[in-house]
Tab-separated table of C-alpha atoms in Angstrom:
chain	number	residue	atom	x	y	z
A	257	MET	CA	203.975	295.226	224.977
A	258	ARG	CA	206.412	292.675	222.951
A	259	LYS	CA	209.711	292.251	224.642
A	260	SER	CA	212.638	294.059	223.419
A	261	LEU	CA	215.571	292.168	222.167
A	262	LEU	CA	217.736	290.595	224.623
A	263	ALA	CA	221.338	290.172	224.526
A	264	LEU	CA	222.459	286.999	222.347
A	265	VAL	CA	223.791	284.032	224.062
A	266	ALA	CA	227.123	282.652	223.702
A	267	ALA	CA	227.853	280.063	221.170
A	268	GLY	CA	227.403	276.283	222.669
A	269	LEU	CA	228.939	273.309	221.546
A	270	LEU	CA	227.757	271.524	218.244
A	271	THR	CA	227.076	267.803	217.875
A	272	THR	CA	229.937	267.697	215.380
A	273	VAL	CA	233.509	268.572	216.707
A	274	THR	CA	233.319	272.022	214.485
A	275	LEU	CA	232.667	275.144	216.778
A	276	THR	CA	231.270	278.580	215.376
A	277	ALA	CA	232.984	281.418	214.574
A	278	CYS	CA	232.339	282.873	217.640
A	279	ASP	CA	233.582	279.991	219.541
A	280	ASP	CA	237.140	279.866	218.468
A	281	GLY	CA	237.780	283.026	218.571
A	282	THR	CA	237.624	284.015	214.989
A	283	ASP	CA	235.820	287.445	213.630
A	284	PRO	CA	231.889	286.339	213.509
A	285	GLY	CA	231.548	287.444	209.946
A	286	ASP	CA	234.150	284.228	208.986
A	287	SER	CA	232.761	281.320	209.014
A	288	GLY	CA	235.982	279.463	208.572
A	289	ASP	CA	234.440	277.029	205.728
A	290	SER	CA	232.500	278.774	203.131
A	291	GLY	CA	231.773	275.300	201.792
A	292	SER	CA	228.406	273.843	202.522
A	293	ALA	CA	226.831	270.537	202.789
A	294	THR	CA	223.601	268.613	202.287
A	295	THR	CA	222.284	267.729	205.930
A	296	SER	CA	220.554	264.063	206.913
A	297	ASN	CA	216.969	265.328	205.577
A	298	GLY	CA	217.824	267.125	202.798
A	299	GLY	CA	218.912	270.567	203.987
A	300	GLN	CA	221.516	272.985	203.503
A	301	SER	CA	223.787	273.551	205.872
A	302	SER	CA	227.620	275.035	206.397
A	303	GLY	CA	228.465	272.505	208.899
A	304	LYS	CA	227.957	275.285	211.794
A	305	ALA	CA	224.824	276.618	213.651
A	306	GLY	CA	224.950	280.072	213.444
A	307	ILE	CA	221.821	281.274	211.699
A	308	GLY	CA	219.016	278.391	211.670
A	309	VAL	CA	216.356	278.434	208.863
A	310	ILE	CA	212.825	276.475	208.998
A	311	LEU	CA	211.101	276.230	205.953
A	312	PRO	CA	207.227	274.968	206.297
A	313	ASP	CA	207.112	272.539	203.230
A	314	THR	CA	207.930	271.188	199.651
A	315	LYS	CA	204.322	270.636	198.416
A	316	SER	CA	202.426	273.950	198.685
A	317	SER	CA	204.597	275.817	196.143
A	318	GLN	CA	208.174	275.202	194.606
A	319	ARG	CA	209.650	278.647	196.502
A	320	TRP	CA	210.125	276.355	199.516
A	321	SER	CA	212.097	273.550	198.213
A	322	GLN	CA	213.974	275.588	195.168
A	323	ASP	CA	213.661	279.390	195.405
A	324	ASP	CA	214.205	280.106	198.597
A	325	PRO	CA	216.978	277.841	199.938
A	326	LYS	CA	219.025	278.592	197.023
A	327	TYR	CA	218.753	282.626	197.849
A	328	LEU	CA	219.084	282.168	201.211
A	329	LYS	CA	222.490	280.061	201.170
A	330	ALA	CA	223.956	282.570	198.748
A	331	ALA	CA	223.538	285.355	200.960
A	332	PHE	CA	224.733	283.424	204.066
A	333	GLU	CA	227.840	282.519	201.905
A	334	ALA	CA	228.322	285.980	200.499
A	335	GLY	CA	227.893	287.505	204.378
A	336	LYS	CA	230.357	284.399	205.314
A	337	VAL	CA	228.374	283.488	208.348
A	338	PRO	CA	227.493	279.871	209.349
A	339	TYR	CA	223.896	278.488	208.777
A	340	GLN	CA	221.549	276.046	208.539
A	341	ILE	CA	218.412	275.643	206.566
A	342	GLU	CA	216.026	272.924	207.049
A	343	ASN	CA	212.226	271.917	205.732
A	344	ALA	CA	210.012	270.681	207.913
A	345	GLU	CA	207.981	269.110	204.734
A	346	GLY	CA	204.755	269.984	206.614
A	347	ASP	CA	204.955	268.362	209.983
A	348	LYS	CA	204.735	270.822	212.865
A	349	GLU	CA	206.192	268.431	215.229
A	350	GLN	CA	208.958	268.053	213.133
A	351	PHE	CA	209.201	271.910	212.865
A	352	LYS	CA	209.745	271.755	216.700
A	353	ARG	CA	211.890	269.383	216.625
A	354	LEU	CA	214.554	270.641	214.044
A	355	ALA	CA	213.848	274.357	215.681
A	356	ASP	CA	214.860	272.716	219.237
A	357	LYS	CA	218.063	270.958	217.350
A	358	MET	CA	219.351	274.141	215.885
A	359	LEU	CA	219.062	275.769	219.103
A	360	ASP	CA	220.676	272.944	221.047
A	361	GLU	CA	223.480	272.987	218.849
A	362	GLY	CA	224.276	277.115	219.441
A	363	ALA	CA	222.001	278.874	216.823
A	364	LYS	CA	222.221	282.594	217.276
A	365	VAL	CA	219.089	283.571	215.141
A	366	LEU	CA	216.244	281.738	213.552
A	367	ILE	CA	214.490	282.467	210.810
A	368	ILE	CA	211.067	280.272	210.547
A	369	ALA	CA	208.021	280.507	207.898
A	370	ASN	CA	205.820	278.722	210.035
A	371	LEU	CA	202.996	275.846	209.512
A	372	ASP	CA	200.683	277.346	211.921
A	373	SER	CA	200.735	279.549	214.731
A	374	ALA	CA	200.551	277.091	217.467
A	375	SER	CA	203.768	275.528	216.749
A	376	ALA	CA	205.783	278.269	215.469
A	377	LYS	CA	204.730	280.405	218.894
A	378	ALA	CA	206.219	277.259	220.881
A	379	VAL	CA	209.700	277.821	218.806
A	380	ILE	CA	209.889	281.294	219.267
A	381	GLU	CA	209.055	280.915	223.079
A	382	ASP	CA	212.242	278.567	223.312
A	383	ALA	CA	214.446	280.586	221.417
A	384	HIS	CA	213.654	283.743	223.664
A	385	SER	CA	214.259	282.041	226.738
A	386	ARG	CA	217.467	281.170	225.042
A	387	SER	CA	217.910	284.797	224.436
A	388	VAL	CA	217.988	283.842	220.610
A	389	PRO	CA	216.012	286.563	218.228
A	390	VAL	CA	213.802	285.075	215.759
A	391	ILE	CA	212.624	286.642	212.500
A	392	ASP	CA	209.406	285.796	210.897
A	393	TYR	CA	209.608	284.532	207.362
A	394	ASP	CA	206.638	285.194	205.089
A	395	ARG	CA	204.154	284.479	207.429
A	396	LEU	CA	203.361	286.260	210.660
A	397	THR	CA	203.041	284.012	213.786
A	398	LEU	CA	200.016	284.955	215.255
A	399	ASN	CA	200.397	285.799	218.858
A	400	GLY	CA	203.725	284.698	218.698
A	401	GLY	CA	206.201	287.441	219.715
A	402	ALA	CA	208.864	287.541	216.867
A	403	ASP	CA	211.700	290.539	216.865
A	404	TYR	CA	210.971	291.044	213.141
A	405	TYR	CA	208.886	290.051	210.320
A	406	VAL	CA	210.007	289.934	206.802
A	407	SER	CA	207.269	289.829	204.072
A	408	PHE	CA	205.632	290.840	201.336
A	409	ASP	CA	202.775	293.430	201.574
A	410	ASN	CA	199.885	290.522	201.740
A	411	GLU	CA	196.933	292.557	201.436
A	412	ARG	CA	198.454	294.091	198.444
A	413	VAL	CA	198.726	290.796	197.292
A	414	GLY	CA	194.881	289.721	197.359
A	415	GLU	CA	193.957	293.056	195.795
A	416	LEU	CA	195.912	292.673	192.660
A	417	GLN	CA	194.304	289.077	192.034
A	418	ALA	CA	190.982	290.784	192.951
A	419	GLN	CA	191.621	293.931	190.294
A	420	THR	CA	193.417	291.601	187.593
A	421	LEU	CA	190.500	288.837	188.100
A	422	VAL	CA	187.872	291.812	187.363
A	423	SER	CA	189.978	292.784	184.334
A	424	CYS	CA	190.030	289.417	182.806
A	425	LEU	CA	186.086	288.920	183.152
A	426	LYS	CA	185.555	292.316	181.833
A	427	GLN	CA	187.425	291.532	178.878
A	428	LYS	CA	185.315	288.197	178.528
A	429	LYS	CA	181.988	290.370	178.737
A	430	VAL	CA	180.475	287.767	181.299
A	431	ASP	CA	177.096	288.789	182.272
A	432	ASN	CA	177.021	289.034	186.427
A	433	PRO	CA	179.970	286.068	186.691
A	434	ILE	CA	179.808	283.718	189.616
A	435	VAL	CA	183.288	284.029	191.110
A	436	ALA	CA	184.248	281.256	193.238
A	437	GLU	CA	186.789	281.864	195.926
A	438	LEU	CA	189.521	279.087	196.692
A	439	ASN	CA	191.738	280.520	199.569
A	440	GLY	CA	194.716	279.206	200.951
A	441	SER	CA	195.438	277.476	204.412
A	442	PRO	CA	193.133	278.464	207.303
A	443	THR	CA	196.245	278.175	209.725
A	444	ASP	CA	198.239	280.637	207.564
A	445	ASN	CA	197.887	284.317	208.307
A	446	ASN	CA	199.261	285.039	204.891
A	447	ALA	CA	195.996	283.188	203.368
A	448	THR	CA	193.648	285.555	205.782
A	449	LEU	CA	195.417	288.405	204.727
A	450	PHE	CA	195.283	287.769	200.825
A	451	LYS	CA	191.726	287.287	201.225
A	452	ALA	CA	191.382	290.305	203.290
A	453	GLY	CA	192.787	292.179	200.096
A	454	TYR	CA	190.697	290.553	197.396
A	455	ASP	CA	187.679	290.645	199.291
A	456	ARG	CA	187.860	294.229	199.689
A	457	ILE	CA	187.761	294.335	195.734
A	458	LEU	CA	185.265	291.830	195.060
A	459	ASP	CA	182.738	292.754	198.131
A	460	GLN	CA	182.189	295.869	195.804
A	461	TYR	CA	180.954	294.415	192.908
A	462	TYR	CA	178.760	291.683	194.676
A	463	ASN	CA	177.508	294.603	196.895
A	464	ASP	CA	176.557	296.261	193.318
A	465	ALA	CA	175.245	293.213	191.791
A	466	GLU	CA	178.287	292.908	189.055
A	467	PHE	CA	179.066	289.585	190.308
A	468	THR	CA	177.713	287.086	192.108
A	469	LYS	CA	179.578	285.239	195.177
A	470	GLY	CA	179.680	281.949	194.744
A	471	PRO	CA	181.464	278.762	196.900
A	472	ASP	CA	184.188	280.224	199.400
A	473	GLN	CA	186.084	277.636	200.946
A	474	TYR	CA	189.900	277.284	202.473
A	475	VAL	CA	192.226	274.493	201.597
A	476	PRO	CA	193.723	272.813	204.673
A	477	ASP	CA	197.522	273.225	204.519
A	478	TRP	CA	197.523	274.887	200.583
A	479	ASP	CA	197.142	270.874	199.890
A	480	ASN	CA	196.483	271.303	195.792
A	481	ASP	CA	195.586	267.592	195.403
A	482	GLU	CA	192.748	268.772	198.280
A	483	GLY	CA	192.365	272.344	196.586
A	484	ARG	CA	191.493	269.862	193.418
A	485	GLU	CA	188.664	267.728	195.070
A	486	ILE	CA	187.355	270.928	196.760
A	487	PHE	CA	187.377	272.939	193.554
A	488	ALA	CA	185.525	269.405	192.113
A	489	GLN	CA	183.037	269.789	194.261
A	490	MET	CA	182.043	273.698	193.688
A	491	LEU	CA	181.954	273.284	190.403
A	492	LYS	CA	179.542	270.326	190.559
A	493	GLN	CA	177.349	272.919	192.660
A	494	TYR	CA	177.841	275.336	190.475
A	495	PRO	CA	178.352	274.628	186.858
A	496	ASN	CA	178.244	277.769	185.686
A	497	ILE	CA	181.097	279.953	187.679
A	498	GLY	CA	182.246	282.262	185.518
A	499	GLY	CA	185.946	282.850	187.380
A	500	VAL	CA	187.988	281.767	190.082
A	501	LEU	CA	189.865	283.538	192.620
A	502	ALA	CA	192.849	281.270	193.466
A	503	ALA	CA	195.344	281.967	196.550
A	504	ASN	CA	198.039	280.616	194.660
A	505	ASP	CA	199.380	279.035	191.544
A	506	GLY	CA	199.203	275.461	192.994
A	507	LEU	CA	195.505	276.017	193.884
A	508	GLY	CA	195.013	277.637	190.272
A	509	ASN	CA	196.182	274.530	188.554
A	510	ALA	CA	194.278	272.696	190.495
A	511	ALA	CA	191.150	274.588	189.590
A	512	ILE	CA	192.538	274.411	185.721
A	513	GLU	CA	192.664	270.525	185.808
A	514	VAL	CA	188.902	270.065	186.755
A	515	LEU	CA	188.115	273.081	184.061
A	516	ARG	CA	190.673	271.211	181.369
A	517	GLU	CA	188.088	267.826	182.277
A	518	LYS	CA	184.748	269.873	181.254
A	519	LYS	CA	186.297	271.618	178.583
A	520	LEU	CA	186.017	275.271	180.576
A	521	ASN	CA	189.766	275.837	180.571
A	522	GLY	CA	190.746	279.067	178.917
A	523	LYS	CA	187.076	279.942	179.191
A	524	VAL	CA	186.561	280.692	182.945
A	525	PRO	CA	189.525	283.301	184.261
A	526	VAL	CA	191.417	281.788	187.324
A	527	THR	CA	193.952	283.488	189.393
A	528	GLY	CA	197.316	282.251	191.187
A	529	GLN	CA	200.397	283.675	193.086
A	530	ASP	CA	204.261	282.972	193.409
A	531	ALA	CA	204.869	283.149	189.641
A	532	THR	CA	205.982	279.321	189.474
A	533	VAL	CA	207.080	277.671	186.088
A	534	GLN	CA	203.469	276.397	185.768
A	535	GLY	CA	201.555	279.348	186.829
A	536	LEU	CA	203.399	281.388	184.014
A	537	GLN	CA	202.866	278.167	181.636
A	538	ASN	CA	199.378	278.862	182.078
A	539	ILE	CA	199.142	282.031	181.917
A	540	LEU	CA	200.841	281.502	178.364
A	541	ALA	CA	198.683	278.802	177.438
A	542	GLY	CA	195.567	281.517	178.055
A	543	ASP	CA	194.549	278.967	180.993
A	544	GLN	CA	195.670	281.433	183.705
A	545	CYS	CA	194.537	285.077	184.035
A	546	MET	CA	197.252	286.315	186.133
A	547	THR	CA	199.881	285.714	188.935
A	548	VAL	CA	201.656	287.731	191.606
A	549	TYR	CA	205.302	287.873	191.295
A	550	LYS	CA	207.018	288.437	194.592
A	551	GLU	CA	210.585	288.756	193.974
A	552	ILE	CA	211.767	285.958	196.540
A	553	LYS	CA	215.355	286.810	196.569
A	554	LEU	CA	214.637	290.331	197.530
A	555	GLU	CA	212.788	288.748	200.841
A	556	ALA	CA	215.257	286.385	201.017
A	557	ASP	CA	218.387	288.900	201.060
A	558	ALA	CA	216.267	290.842	203.509
A	559	ALA	CA	215.695	288.339	205.643
A	560	ALA	CA	219.193	287.063	205.798
A	561	LYS	CA	220.555	290.788	206.078
A	562	LEU	CA	218.551	291.132	209.355
A	563	ALA	CA	219.777	287.782	210.563
A	564	ILE	CA	223.586	288.036	209.971
A	565	ASN	CA	223.543	291.545	211.702
A	566	LEU	CA	221.844	290.039	214.657
A	567	TYR	CA	224.316	287.136	214.685
A	568	LYS	CA	227.031	289.913	214.732
A	569	ASN	CA	225.438	291.226	217.778
A	570	VAL	CA	224.075	294.528	215.666
A	571	LYS	CA	220.348	295.381	216.131
A	572	PRO	CA	219.348	296.798	212.760
A	573	PRO	CA	216.129	299.658	212.495
A	574	VAL	CA	213.008	298.861	210.656
A	575	ASP	CA	210.842	301.559	209.758
A	576	ASP	CA	207.536	299.653	209.379
A	577	LYS	CA	205.439	297.998	212.041
A	578	LEU	CA	202.775	295.271	211.377
A	579	LYS	CA	200.284	295.042	214.069
A	580	ASP	CA	199.641	291.180	215.630
A	581	PRO	CA	196.079	290.958	215.274
A	582	GLU	CA	195.793	288.471	218.290
A	583	SER	CA	198.404	290.270	220.598
A	584	GLY	CA	197.959	294.102	219.642
A	585	ALA	CA	201.650	294.073	219.665
A	586	TYR	CA	203.771	295.842	216.781
A	587	VAL	CA	206.483	293.746	215.350
A	588	PRO	CA	208.831	295.572	213.267
A	589	PHE	CA	208.215	294.831	209.708
A	590	VAL	CA	210.165	294.894	206.436
A	591	LYS	CA	207.977	295.637	203.909
A	592	LEU	CA	208.478	294.555	200.360
A	593	ASN	CA	205.920	295.130	196.902
A	594	PRO	CA	204.323	292.359	195.022
A	595	GLU	CA	203.704	292.669	191.021
A	596	ALA	CA	200.725	291.922	189.143
A	597	ILE	CA	201.823	289.045	186.396
A	598	THR	CA	199.420	288.930	183.206
A	599	LEU	CA	200.712	287.328	179.612
A	600	LYS	CA	201.365	290.921	178.922
A	601	ASN	CA	204.524	291.074	181.386
A	602	VAL	CA	205.329	287.273	181.587
A	603	LYS	CA	208.716	288.536	180.063
A	604	ASP	CA	209.338	290.513	183.082
A	605	VAL	CA	209.605	287.267	185.389
A	606	VAL	CA	211.809	285.889	183.059
A	607	GLU	CA	214.153	288.823	182.710
A	608	SER	CA	214.351	289.305	186.341
A	609	GLY	CA	216.055	285.872	186.428
A	610	PHE	CA	213.733	284.271	188.816
A	611	VAL	CA	213.037	282.024	185.902
A	612	THR	CA	214.548	280.795	183.032
A	613	ALA	CA	213.578	280.612	179.500
A	614	LYS	CA	214.804	277.264	178.881
A	615	SER	CA	212.469	276.011	181.893
A	616	LEU	CA	209.672	278.115	180.973
A	617	CYS	CA	209.646	277.860	177.020
A	618	THR	CA	209.732	274.048	176.803
A	619	ALA	CA	208.340	272.643	173.415
A	620	LYS	CA	204.696	273.142	174.451
A	621	TYR	CA	205.273	276.748	175.342
A	622	LYS	CA	207.844	277.568	172.664
A	623	ALA	CA	205.327	279.406	170.385
A	624	ALA	CA	203.525	281.017	172.848
A	625	CYS	CA	206.754	282.276	174.672
A	626	THR	CA	207.943	284.150	171.230
A	627	ARG	CA	204.329	285.387	171.019
A	628	ALA	CA	205.153	287.424	174.356
A	629	GLY	CA	208.424	288.526	173.785
A	630	ILE	CA	210.256	285.643	175.714
A	631	LYS	CA	213.862	284.895	174.102
């Protein structure tokens, strides 16, 4: 069974002359200096260890470079706790080095969004050896033994993708369309969960011979350039692909770029995920069927709330649990609900404040924004 949280370690000396709030005898909720600074590799830091966050990369989605850091920083500063937010830039060894550095500097809680389970498991074991709790953020570390998991219902994400793709294909009245599946990274458990969700829906249509199962391939590291090459080969092999289940907006756009070269964009429905500006613009243009909006602020706030409590030596109760498919252990799970976004409700993402009308409705998309009710 998964080990219970151990007592948090006493704060160690930082590599700077500044000590943590616990070290200097002040209240742990007082960071002493609410100002933040940019770290040597572009991360965000309050100048103290406290809560360490490691994000995976800056290529697979805009969220990791822009959205999550922004919301996490705001939550930590509102909670007046010291923090450090770094990005591993797709490098698994760098991921481990960043964690080791944070732990050496006295971090009392880690939040990690892994690149793969092997490197993340090593980080979790290191943290636990120092009695530091770890929150798996967005991605579960298989057989990792994290203390908490904060994410969206990822199988539901896949279901929404498939259900909306089915609707888009039916609207186009395509007879027995070939559906290509452009999956996420094979090392990301979320990609496995998304696929489980959309295959659960699509398999019904394959089995009933309403759809034909076409090429089905994972894209290493969610790499959009590689996704473009993979989909180009798919289309070469199956020139009459009728629909594309792309696991996120980056991969969806990769497929759209290939389709555009063949003048098939807008004719072949493509899915996505993350409600990126690019994905939403593709929807406005009619090139993308849908995306999935996961309100990242909710996820960041939930993870930050957990981390702040743990930093203050409070073990918060969590109602849901998720079974780790490899270890069989149950991880306390803060589960959030995703939302399907189509042309009919693109404006919901703007109204939520996740993207601005200014960033979305550039000159090329201004008329489409007006038609979609975006002001």
